[in-house]
């Protein structure tokens, strides 16, 4: 049976003002609303006074917090410590609540940070993250190269089945999309070039524009971007799923090297596939430009081929083909590295798959731009 809680003043013999307060009844959560109203009404006048808890029957943390609000947490701690007739469990409860309230009140609130400091902080975090990723990539490239050189002279350690499987997946299956995309881009470049050059009466140079752009830049660049989106993401998802399923730990337990078993076949496959796809992309792009020249510019195929042979040097083809192995190696390494970074959840697999595509495309475009500037300055 519950008893209604109450707060009554303790009259002083020297003054009409109350020298303290007597609380009684059940100070529990069930009576919290009624007690809260009384405490709010008496809160200012009760601070610093005496507190008689002899008539208190039931008490929980809600009632203890109201008592702390009534006389203040510091005063409540002093009164409880001096109340020798108070039961031990009740004294412990009141002291714990009072100390918790004091600890909360003394907590320092964080000062607002200026907007420019937040901006600089985000920039610093981005730079640090970029530096860490660059160092991790360089370290993984070193491990991959050392493993490649270690097994080149040991044919028994070559994973030929895995190599041909990845070669089919990343090379042969990508031929249709690479050929179609570069054919369409070649046609678009021919249309745009003819539109601009027609104003100068130099429509015939559309042939040189298409051949020059695809042999040096577009053929290898478009192929590398497609491989970054198609193959790097596949490498990351495959290795990441194995990491999430603890298959890589099982490989290590069997005494095998995950780098040799999972990374090297993918790297070798892309080193073979991307140059071959680059060659196909060059042919498809030039073919798309030739179709446009034949249909819209009245340049027959024989004349188109003759202009290619006369005006386009072999070095432009070699420049484009020399970029392909470099791009292939970096795309494969980035895709595999992001796969090993997966923490074990499906969300992590998705995040690192996206990261591998973004990093691969970024690295490919940056290196292509640097190579173009360098080769232009060298006169190649």
mmCIF file of C-alpha atoms in Angstrom:
data_model
loop_
_atom_site.group_PDB
_atom_site.id
_atom_site.type_symbol
_atom_site.label_atom_id
_atom_site.label_comp_id
_atom_site.label_asym_id
_atom_site.label_seq_id
_atom_site.Cartn_x
_atom_site.Cartn_y
_atom_site.Cartn_z
ATOM 1 C CA UNK A 1 0.000 0.000 0.000
ATOM 2 C CA UNK A 2 1.466 3.334 -1.053
ATOM 3 C CA UNK A 3 1.500 6.426 1.120
ATOM 4 C CA UNK A 4 0.964 9.865 -0.366
ATOM 5 C CA UNK A 5 4.184 11.902 -0.262
ATOM 6 C CA UNK A 6 4.336 15.288 1.411
ATOM 7 C CA UNK A 7 6.650 18.176 2.314
ATOM 8 C CA UNK A 8 5.992 20.127 5.500
ATOM 9 C CA UNK A 9 8.008 23.018 6.979
ATOM 10 C CA UNK A 10 9.843 22.640 10.305
ATOM 11 C CA UNK A 11 9.006 25.750 12.354
ATOM 12 C CA UNK A 12 11.882 27.572 14.044
ATOM 13 C CA UNK A 13 11.496 28.710 17.682
ATOM 14 C CA UNK A 14 13.292 32.020 17.022
ATOM 15 C CA UNK A 15 11.539 33.082 13.834
ATOM 16 C CA UNK A 16 8.398 32.498 11.935
ATOM 17 C CA UNK A 17 10.347 31.285 8.924
ATOM 18 C CA UNK A 18 10.842 27.585 8.377
ATOM 19 C CA UNK A 19 14.228 26.280 9.457
ATOM 20 C CA UNK A 20 13.930 23.085 7.389
ATOM 21 C CA UNK A 21 11.601 20.649 5.746
ATOM 22 C CA UNK A 22 10.225 17.290 6.673
ATOM 23 C CA UNK A 23 9.487 14.847 3.871
ATOM 24 C CA UNK A 24 7.390 11.763 4.243
ATOM 25 C CA UNK A 25 5.494 9.169 2.322
ATOM 26 C CA UNK A 26 6.589 7.408 -0.819
ATOM 27 C CA UNK A 27 9.054 9.404 -2.929
ATOM 28 C CA UNK A 28 8.881 7.190 -5.980
ATOM 29 C CA UNK A 29 8.322 7.465 -9.705
ATOM 30 C CA UNK A 30 4.581 6.890 -9.282
ATOM 31 C CA UNK A 31 4.246 10.251 -7.443
ATOM 32 C CA UNK A 32 6.827 12.102 -9.525
ATOM 33 C CA UNK A 33 4.466 14.589 -11.189
ATOM 34 C CA UNK A 34 2.848 15.710 -7.892
ATOM 35 C CA UNK A 35 6.204 15.950 -6.103
ATOM 36 C CA UNK A 36 7.761 17.855 -8.996
ATOM 37 C CA UNK A 37 5.189 20.614 -8.656
ATOM 38 C CA UNK A 38 5.851 20.983 -4.901
ATOM 39 C CA UNK A 39 9.625 20.948 -5.346
ATOM 40 C CA UNK A 40 9.491 23.627 -8.023
ATOM 41 C CA UNK A 41 7.356 25.787 -5.767
ATOM 42 C CA UNK A 42 9.658 25.412 -2.739
ATOM 43 C CA UNK A 43 13.010 25.035 -4.479
ATOM 44 C CA UNK A 44 14.363 28.520 -3.795
ATOM 45 C CA UNK A 45 13.344 28.721 -0.136
ATOM 46 C CA UNK A 46 14.420 25.170 0.791
ATOM 47 C CA UNK A 47 18.033 25.461 -0.354
ATOM 48 C CA UNK A 48 20.399 25.427 2.630
ATOM 49 C CA UNK A 49 17.775 24.324 5.183
ATOM 50 C CA UNK A 50 17.521 21.191 7.274
ATOM 51 C CA UNK A 51 15.951 18.061 5.863
ATOM 52 C CA UNK A 52 14.131 15.568 8.059
ATOM 53 C CA UNK A 53 13.938 12.148 6.375
ATOM 54 C CA UNK A 54 12.635 10.212 9.371
ATOM 55 C CA UNK A 55 9.097 9.922 7.960
ATOM 56 C CA UNK A 56 10.286 8.807 4.524
ATOM 57 C CA UNK A 57 8.849 5.390 3.671
ATOM 58 C CA UNK A 58 9.803 4.505 0.065
ATOM 59 C CA UNK A 59 12.508 6.017 -2.122
ATOM 60 C CA UNK A 60 13.873 5.445 -5.617
ATOM 61 C CA UNK A 61 16.189 7.372 -7.956
ATOM 62 C CA UNK A 62 13.354 9.623 -9.161
ATOM 63 C CA UNK A 63 12.549 10.701 -5.610
ATOM 64 C CA UNK A 64 16.245 11.083 -4.745
ATOM 65 C CA UNK A 65 16.744 13.441 -7.703
ATOM 66 C CA UNK A 66 13.785 15.552 -6.507
ATOM 67 C CA UNK A 67 15.320 15.788 -3.026
ATOM 68 C CA UNK A 68 18.568 16.953 -4.638
ATOM 69 C CA UNK A 69 16.616 19.601 -6.536
ATOM 70 C CA UNK A 70 14.881 20.676 -3.334
ATOM 71 C CA UNK A 71 17.941 21.418 -1.178
ATOM 72 C CA UNK A 72 20.755 21.225 -3.726
ATOM 73 C CA UNK A 73 23.066 18.254 -4.369
ATOM 74 C CA UNK A 74 25.917 19.559 -2.205
ATOM 75 C CA UNK A 75 23.613 20.257 0.755
ATOM 76 C CA UNK A 76 21.950 16.867 0.302
ATOM 77 C CA UNK A 77 25.336 15.122 0.483
ATOM 78 C CA UNK A 78 26.173 16.938 3.724
ATOM 79 C CA UNK A 79 22.790 16.164 5.314
ATOM 80 C CA UNK A 80 22.945 12.486 4.349
ATOM 81 C CA UNK A 81 26.454 12.038 5.710
ATOM 82 C CA UNK A 82 25.416 13.580 9.037
ATOM 83 C CA UNK A 83 22.166 11.583 9.280
ATOM 84 C CA UNK A 84 23.236 8.659 11.439
ATOM 85 C CA UNK A 85 19.710 7.259 11.772
ATOM 86 C CA UNK A 86 19.267 6.897 8.000
ATOM 87 C CA UNK A 87 19.408 3.298 6.696
ATOM 88 C CA UNK A 88 22.603 2.405 4.849
ATOM 89 C CA UNK A 89 21.001 1.505 1.514
ATOM 90 C CA UNK A 90 18.994 4.754 1.482
ATOM 91 C CA UNK A 91 22.055 6.801 2.369
ATOM 92 C CA UNK A 92 24.028 5.121 -0.454
ATOM 93 C CA UNK A 93 21.248 5.868 -2.950
ATOM 94 C CA UNK A 94 21.019 9.557 -1.984
ATOM 95 C CA UNK A 95 24.798 10.001 -2.062
ATOM 96 C CA UNK A 96 25.062 8.303 -5.478
ATOM 97 C CA UNK A 97 22.355 10.519 -6.979
ATOM 98 C CA UNK A 98 23.824 13.692 -5.455
ATOM 99 C CA UNK A 99 27.324 12.868 -6.732
ATOM 100 C CA UNK A 100 25.975 12.063 -10.199
ATOM 101 C CA UNK A 101 24.181 15.428 -10.367
ATOM 102 C CA UNK A 102 27.296 17.262 -9.178
ATOM 103 C CA UNK A 103 29.409 15.458 -11.740
ATOM 104 C CA UNK A 104 26.977 16.446 -14.488
ATOM 105 C CA UNK A 105 26.917 20.073 -13.396
ATOM 106 C CA UNK A 106 30.705 20.308 -13.286
ATOM 107 C CA UNK A 107 31.170 18.848 -16.757
ATOM 108 C CA UNK A 108 32.671 21.406 -19.082
ATOM 109 C CA UNK A 109 30.594 22.067 -22.137
ATOM 110 C CA UNK A 110 32.617 22.139 -25.353
ATOM 111 C CA UNK A 111 33.265 25.594 -26.641
ATOM 112 C CA UNK A 112 31.934 26.363 -30.111
ATOM 113 C CA UNK A 113 34.604 26.015 -32.772
ATOM 114 C CA UNK A 114 35.045 28.711 -35.375
ATOM 115 C CA UNK A 115 33.963 27.803 -38.901
ATOM 116 C CA UNK A 116 37.416 28.427 -40.372
ATOM 117 C CA UNK A 117 38.955 26.037 -37.861
ATOM 118 C CA UNK A 118 36.485 23.321 -38.838
ATOM 119 C CA UNK A 119 37.299 23.866 -42.512
ATOM 120 C CA UNK A 120 41.035 23.644 -41.820
ATOM 121 C CA UNK A 121 40.440 20.556 -39.689
ATOM 122 C CA UNK A 122 38.560 18.804 -42.506
ATOM 123 C CA UNK A 123 41.299 19.753 -44.958
ATOM 124 C CA UNK A 124 43.919 18.331 -42.597
ATOM 125 C CA UNK A 125 41.972 15.095 -42.202
ATOM 126 C CA UNK A 126 41.622 14.770 -45.985
ATOM 127 C CA UNK A 127 45.344 15.358 -46.517
ATOM 128 C CA UNK A 128 46.239 12.827 -43.817
ATOM 129 C CA UNK A 129 43.892 10.236 -45.296
ATOM 130 C CA UNK A 130 45.314 10.844 -48.785
ATOM 131 C CA UNK A 131 48.858 10.458 -47.471
ATOM 132 C CA UNK A 132 48.011 7.213 -45.643
ATOM 133 C CA UNK A 133 46.374 5.757 -48.755
ATOM 134 C CA UNK A 134 49.339 6.767 -50.910
ATOM 135 C CA UNK A 135 51.782 5.129 -48.499
ATOM 136 C CA UNK A 136 49.665 1.974 -48.325
ATOM 137 C CA UNK A 137 49.487 1.827 -52.129
ATOM 138 C CA UNK A 138 53.250 2.270 -52.513
ATOM 139 C CA UNK A 139 53.893 -0.431 -49.930
ATOM 140 C CA UNK A 140 51.494 -2.848 -51.648
ATOM 141 C CA UNK A 141 53.109 -2.102 -55.029
ATOM 142 C CA UNK A 142 56.465 -3.035 -53.521
ATOM 143 C CA UNK A 143 55.112 -6.302 -52.139
ATOM 144 C CA UNK A 144 53.490 -7.159 -55.460
ATOM 145 C CA UNK A 145 56.644 -6.441 -57.468
ATOM 146 C CA UNK A 146 58.821 -8.486 -55.112
ATOM 147 C CA UNK A 147 56.400 -11.422 -55.337
ATOM 148 C CA UNK A 148 56.275 -11.126 -59.147
ATOM 149 C CA UNK A 149 60.051 -11.268 -59.446
ATOM 150 C CA UNK A 150 60.193 -14.149 -56.960
ATOM 151 C CA UNK A 151 57.984 -16.473 -59.028
ATOM 152 C CA UNK A 152 58.983 -15.437 -62.571
ATOM 153 C CA UNK A 153 61.804 -17.993 -62.645
ATOM 154 C CA UNK A 154 59.740 -20.680 -60.888
ATOM 155 C CA UNK A 155 57.126 -21.944 -63.370
ATOM 156 C CA UNK A 156 55.785 -24.474 -60.864
ATOM 157 C CA UNK A 157 54.413 -21.643 -58.768
ATOM 158 C CA UNK A 158 52.509 -20.046 -61.672
ATOM 159 C CA UNK A 159 48.731 -20.225 -61.256
ATOM 160 C CA UNK A 160 47.855 -20.827 -64.898
ATOM 161 C CA UNK A 161 44.248 -21.880 -64.316
ATOM 162 C CA UNK A 162 43.525 -18.759 -62.288
ATOM 163 C CA UNK A 163 45.419 -16.621 -64.834
ATOM 164 C CA UNK A 164 43.356 -17.822 -67.796
ATOM 165 C CA UNK A 165 40.109 -17.531 -65.824
ATOM 166 C CA UNK A 166 40.809 -13.894 -64.956
ATOM 167 C CA UNK A 167 42.087 -13.260 -68.482
ATOM 168 C CA UNK A 168 38.753 -14.410 -69.864
ATOM 169 C CA UNK A 169 36.788 -12.396 -67.327
ATOM 170 C CA UNK A 170 38.721 -9.127 -67.584
ATOM 171 C CA UNK A 171 39.868 -9.347 -71.203
ATOM 172 C CA UNK A 172 37.755 -11.462 -73.507
ATOM 173 C CA UNK A 173 34.419 -10.568 -71.937
ATOM 174 C CA UNK A 174 35.244 -6.859 -72.124
ATOM 175 C CA UNK A 175 35.897 -6.796 -75.886
ATOM 176 C CA UNK A 176 32.287 -5.960 -76.946
ATOM 177 C CA UNK A 177 31.825 -3.008 -74.574
ATOM 178 C CA UNK A 178 35.288 -1.588 -75.321
ATOM 179 C CA UNK A 179 34.837 -1.898 -79.090
ATOM 180 C CA UNK A 180 31.338 -0.392 -79.055
ATOM 181 C CA UNK A 181 32.237 2.514 -76.792
ATOM 182 C CA UNK A 182 35.382 3.497 -78.680
ATOM 183 C CA UNK A 183 33.585 3.148 -82.032
ATOM 184 C CA UNK A 184 30.929 5.615 -80.889
ATOM 185 C CA UNK A 185 33.470 8.000 -79.403
ATOM 186 C CA UNK A 186 35.475 7.892 -82.625
ATOM 187 C CA UNK A 187 32.358 8.780 -84.588
ATOM 188 C CA UNK A 188 31.616 11.678 -82.218
ATOM 189 C CA UNK A 189 35.186 12.991 -82.465
ATOM 190 C CA UNK A 190 34.983 12.847 -86.265
ATOM 191 C CA UNK A 191 31.661 14.732 -86.267
ATOM 192 C CA UNK A 192 32.988 17.444 -83.955
ATOM 193 C CA UNK A 193 36.276 17.742 -85.821
ATOM 194 C CA UNK A 194 34.537 18.007 -89.177
ATOM 195 C CA UNK A 195 32.181 20.668 -87.828
ATOM 196 C CA UNK A 196 35.047 22.845 -86.594
ATOM 197 C CA UNK A 197 37.462 22.222 -89.482
ATOM 198 C CA UNK A 198 34.800 22.860 -92.123
ATOM 199 C CA UNK A 199 34.921 26.556 -91.262
ATOM 200 C CA UNK A 200 38.590 26.633 -92.251
ATOM 201 C CA UNK A 201 38.190 24.497 -95.352
ATOM 202 C CA UNK A 202 40.316 21.787 -93.731
ATOM 203 C CA UNK A 203 37.818 18.947 -93.461
ATOM 204 C CA UNK A 204 40.402 16.497 -94.750
ATOM 205 C CA UNK A 205 42.350 16.851 -91.504
ATOM 206 C CA UNK A 206 39.527 15.123 -89.613
ATOM 207 C CA UNK A 207 41.339 11.891 -90.456
ATOM 208 C CA UNK A 208 44.487 13.080 -88.699
ATOM 209 C CA UNK A 209 42.471 14.297 -85.699
ATOM 210 C CA UNK A 210 40.746 10.959 -85.171
ATOM 211 C CA UNK A 211 43.875 8.862 -85.658
ATOM 212 C CA UNK A 212 46.107 11.102 -83.553
ATOM 213 C CA UNK A 213 43.658 11.316 -80.630
ATOM 214 C CA UNK A 214 42.905 7.585 -80.487
ATOM 215 C CA UNK A 215 46.440 6.356 -80.963
ATOM 216 C CA UNK A 216 47.918 8.606 -78.279
ATOM 217 C CA UNK A 217 45.129 9.257 -75.771
ATOM 218 C CA UNK A 218 41.568 8.074 -76.254
ATOM 219 C CA UNK A 219 42.286 4.426 -77.005
ATOM 220 C CA UNK A 220 44.269 3.692 -73.845
ATOM 221 C CA UNK A 221 42.438 6.203 -71.645
ATOM 222 C CA UNK A 222 38.912 4.996 -72.408
ATOM 223 C CA UNK A 223 39.994 1.380 -72.046
ATOM 224 C CA UNK A 224 41.694 2.053 -68.708
ATOM 225 C CA UNK A 225 38.638 3.891 -67.377
ATOM 226 C CA UNK A 226 36.400 1.016 -68.425
ATOM 227 C CA UNK A 227 38.738 -1.468 -66.753
ATOM 228 C CA UNK A 228 38.799 0.665 -63.609
ATOM 229 C CA UNK A 229 35.013 0.573 -63.405
ATOM 230 C CA UNK A 230 34.584 -3.003 -64.530
ATOM 231 C CA UNK A 231 37.626 -4.987 -63.425
ATOM 232 C CA UNK A 232 38.983 -3.106 -60.405
ATOM 233 C CA UNK A 233 35.559 -3.215 -58.789
ATOM 234 C CA UNK A 234 35.309 -6.956 -59.512
ATOM 235 C CA UNK A 235 38.729 -7.592 -57.939
ATOM 236 C CA UNK A 236 37.769 -5.624 -54.832
ATOM 237 C CA UNK A 237 34.403 -7.349 -54.464
ATOM 238 C CA UNK A 238 35.887 -10.827 -54.926
ATOM 239 C CA UNK A 239 38.758 -10.399 -52.472
ATOM 240 C CA UNK A 240 36.572 -8.400 -50.084
ATOM 241 C CA UNK A 241 33.969 -11.168 -49.969
ATOM 242 C CA UNK A 242 36.695 -13.692 -49.250
ATOM 243 C CA UNK A 243 37.981 -11.439 -46.483
ATOM 244 C CA UNK A 244 34.479 -11.127 -45.002
ATOM 245 C CA UNK A 245 34.007 -14.917 -45.101
ATOM 246 C CA UNK A 246 37.444 -15.476 -43.496
ATOM 247 C CA UNK A 247 38.639 -17.409 -46.536
ATOM 248 C CA UNK A 248 41.865 -15.403 -46.646
ATOM 249 C CA UNK A 249 42.578 -16.427 -43.048
ATOM 250 C CA UNK A 250 42.038 -20.026 -44.111
ATOM 251 C CA UNK A 251 44.533 -19.568 -46.960
ATOM 252 C CA UNK A 252 47.136 -18.280 -44.508
ATOM 253 C CA UNK A 253 46.373 -21.183 -42.161
ATOM 254 C CA UNK A 254 47.151 -23.626 -44.972
ATOM 255 C CA UNK A 255 50.569 -21.998 -45.357
ATOM 256 C CA UNK A 256 49.772 -20.317 -48.679
ATOM 257 C CA UNK A 257 50.417 -16.705 -49.642
ATOM 258 C CA UNK A 258 47.250 -14.688 -50.398
ATOM 259 C CA UNK A 259 49.389 -12.291 -52.440
ATOM 260 C CA UNK A 260 50.678 -15.073 -54.664
ATOM 261 C CA UNK A 261 47.360 -16.898 -54.833
ATOM 262 C CA UNK A 262 44.940 -13.996 -55.309
ATOM 263 C CA UNK A 263 46.824 -10.894 -56.432
ATOM 264 C CA UNK A 264 49.438 -12.040 -58.940
ATOM 265 C CA UNK A 265 47.051 -13.931 -61.279
ATOM 266 C CA UNK A 266 44.831 -10.856 -61.454
ATOM 267 C CA UNK A 267 47.769 -8.535 -62.066
ATOM 268 C CA UNK A 268 49.234 -10.737 -64.820
ATOM 269 C CA UNK A 269 45.811 -11.151 -66.423
ATOM 270 C CA UNK A 270 45.233 -7.405 -66.592
ATOM 271 C CA UNK A 271 48.796 -6.810 -67.829
ATOM 272 C CA UNK A 272 47.936 -9.007 -70.810
ATOM 273 C CA UNK A 273 44.317 -7.963 -71.292
ATOM 274 C CA UNK A 274 44.544 -4.171 -71.147
ATOM 275 C CA UNK A 275 47.173 -3.730 -73.919
ATOM 276 C CA UNK A 276 45.163 -6.065 -76.145
ATOM 277 C CA UNK A 277 41.975 -4.154 -75.398
ATOM 278 C CA UNK A 278 43.809 -0.880 -76.024
ATOM 279 C CA UNK A 279 44.769 -2.102 -79.500
ATOM 280 C CA UNK A 280 41.151 -3.074 -80.165
ATOM 281 C CA UNK A 281 39.994 0.330 -78.882
ATOM 282 C CA UNK A 282 42.378 2.129 -81.246
ATOM 283 C CA UNK A 283 41.116 0.158 -84.219
ATOM 284 C CA UNK A 284 37.463 0.642 -83.229
ATOM 285 C CA UNK A 285 37.872 4.370 -82.678
ATOM 286 C CA UNK A 286 39.602 4.863 -86.013
ATOM 287 C CA UNK A 287 36.941 2.697 -87.657
ATOM 288 C CA UNK A 288 34.184 4.879 -86.163
ATOM 289 C CA UNK A 289 35.915 7.991 -87.485
ATOM 290 C CA UNK A 290 36.373 6.329 -90.888
ATOM 291 C CA UNK A 291 32.660 5.503 -91.099
ATOM 292 C CA UNK A 292 31.740 9.130 -90.380
ATOM 293 C CA UNK A 293 34.305 10.371 -92.910
ATOM 294 C CA UNK A 294 32.910 8.019 -95.556
ATOM 295 C CA UNK A 295 29.260 8.852 -94.891
ATOM 296 C CA UNK A 296 29.318 12.566 -94.046
ATOM 297 C CA UNK A 297 32.571 13.916 -95.536
ATOM 298 C CA UNK A 298 32.809 11.918 -98.771
ATOM 299 C CA UNK A 299 36.227 10.547 -97.863
ATOM 300 C CA UNK A 300 36.360 6.972 -99.214
ATOM 301 C CA UNK A 301 38.042 4.240 -97.150
ATOM 302 C CA UNK A 302 40.989 3.985 -99.538
ATOM 303 C CA UNK A 303 41.725 7.687 -99.179
ATOM 304 C CA UNK A 304 41.221 7.445 -95.406
ATOM 305 C CA UNK A 305 43.831 4.677 -95.141
ATOM 306 C CA UNK A 306 46.191 6.519 -97.450
ATOM 307 C CA UNK A 307 46.049 9.644 -95.291
ATOM 308 C CA UNK A 308 46.683 7.551 -92.183
ATOM 309 C CA UNK A 309 49.754 5.987 -93.755
ATOM 310 C CA UNK A 310 51.160 9.310 -94.932
ATOM 311 C CA UNK A 311 50.456 11.587 -91.943
ATOM 312 C CA UNK A 312 50.435 9.432 -88.810
ATOM 313 C CA UNK A 313 53.774 8.224 -87.514
ATOM 314 C CA UNK A 314 54.388 4.958 -85.687
ATOM 315 C CA UNK A 315 55.524 6.734 -82.528
ATOM 316 C CA UNK A 316 51.948 7.835 -81.755
ATOM 317 C CA UNK A 317 50.861 4.201 -81.674
ATOM 318 C CA UNK A 318 53.819 3.256 -79.473
ATOM 319 C CA UNK A 319 53.105 6.094 -77.040
ATOM 320 C CA UNK A 320 49.563 4.825 -76.495
ATOM 321 C CA UNK A 321 50.612 1.186 -76.163
ATOM 322 C CA UNK A 322 53.390 1.983 -73.667
ATOM 323 C CA UNK A 323 50.863 3.515 -71.273
ATOM 324 C CA UNK A 324 48.670 0.415 -71.230
ATOM 325 C CA UNK A 325 50.827 -1.883 -69.009
ATOM 326 C CA UNK A 326 51.383 0.898 -66.480
ATOM 327 C CA UNK A 327 47.668 1.607 -66.214
ATOM 328 C CA UNK A 328 46.915 -2.127 -66.054
ATOM 329 C CA UNK A 329 49.328 -2.704 -63.179
ATOM 330 C CA UNK A 330 48.000 0.227 -61.125
ATOM 331 C CA UNK A 331 44.333 -0.676 -61.696
ATOM 332 C CA UNK A 332 44.905 -4.284 -60.648
ATOM 333 C CA UNK A 333 46.957 -3.350 -57.591
ATOM 334 C CA UNK A 334 44.428 -0.752 -56.386
ATOM 335 C CA UNK A 335 41.527 -3.170 -56.851
ATOM 336 C CA UNK A 336 43.281 -5.932 -54.896
ATOM 337 C CA UNK A 337 44.492 -3.597 -52.147
ATOM 338 C CA UNK A 338 41.000 -2.251 -51.492
ATOM 339 C CA UNK A 339 39.749 -5.824 -51.298
ATOM 340 C CA UNK A 340 42.235 -6.607 -48.527
ATOM 341 C CA UNK A 341 41.076 -3.508 -46.639
ATOM 342 C CA UNK A 342 37.513 -4.846 -46.237
ATOM 343 C CA UNK A 343 36.665 -5.154 -42.539
ATOM 344 C CA UNK A 344 34.131 -7.975 -42.752
ATOM 345 C CA UNK A 345 30.689 -6.520 -43.438
ATOM 346 C CA UNK A 346 28.666 -6.096 -46.623
ATOM 347 C CA UNK A 347 28.740 -2.329 -46.156
ATOM 348 C CA UNK A 348 32.536 -2.385 -46.037
ATOM 349 C CA UNK A 349 32.643 -4.386 -49.282
ATOM 350 C CA UNK A 350 30.505 -1.752 -51.003
ATOM 351 C CA UNK A 351 32.522 1.167 -49.641
ATOM 352 C CA UNK A 352 35.869 -0.259 -50.703
ATOM 353 C CA UNK A 353 34.519 -1.288 -54.098
ATOM 354 C CA UNK A 354 33.473 2.307 -54.706
ATOM 355 C CA UNK A 355 36.824 3.529 -53.397
ATOM 356 C CA UNK A 356 38.763 1.248 -55.754
ATOM 357 C CA UNK A 357 36.896 2.569 -58.800
ATOM 358 C CA UNK A 358 37.382 6.201 -57.776
ATOM 359 C CA UNK A 359 41.080 5.745 -56.980
ATOM 360 C CA UNK A 360 41.761 3.833 -60.191
ATOM 361 C CA UNK A 361 40.107 6.427 -62.415
ATOM 362 C CA UNK A 362 41.831 9.251 -60.542
ATOM 363 C CA UNK A 363 45.287 7.660 -60.856
ATOM 364 C CA UNK A 364 44.772 6.833 -64.525
ATOM 365 C CA UNK A 365 43.711 10.367 -65.466
ATOM 366 C CA UNK A 366 46.466 12.021 -63.419
ATOM 367 C CA UNK A 367 49.178 9.806 -64.885
ATOM 368 C CA UNK A 368 47.832 10.284 -68.396
ATOM 369 C CA UNK A 369 47.879 14.059 -67.971
ATOM 370 C CA UNK A 370 51.437 14.010 -66.600
ATOM 371 C CA UNK A 371 52.569 11.724 -69.422
ATOM 372 C CA UNK A 372 50.943 13.950 -72.045
ATOM 373 C CA UNK A 373 52.730 17.034 -70.720
ATOM 374 C CA UNK A 374 56.053 15.235 -70.478
ATOM 375 C CA UNK A 375 55.842 13.748 -73.981
ATOM 376 C CA UNK A 376 54.766 17.081 -75.432
ATOM 377 C CA UNK A 377 57.774 18.813 -73.890
ATOM 378 C CA UNK A 378 60.084 16.040 -75.120
ATOM 379 C CA UNK A 379 58.698 16.323 -78.652
ATOM 380 C CA UNK A 380 57.530 12.721 -78.721
#
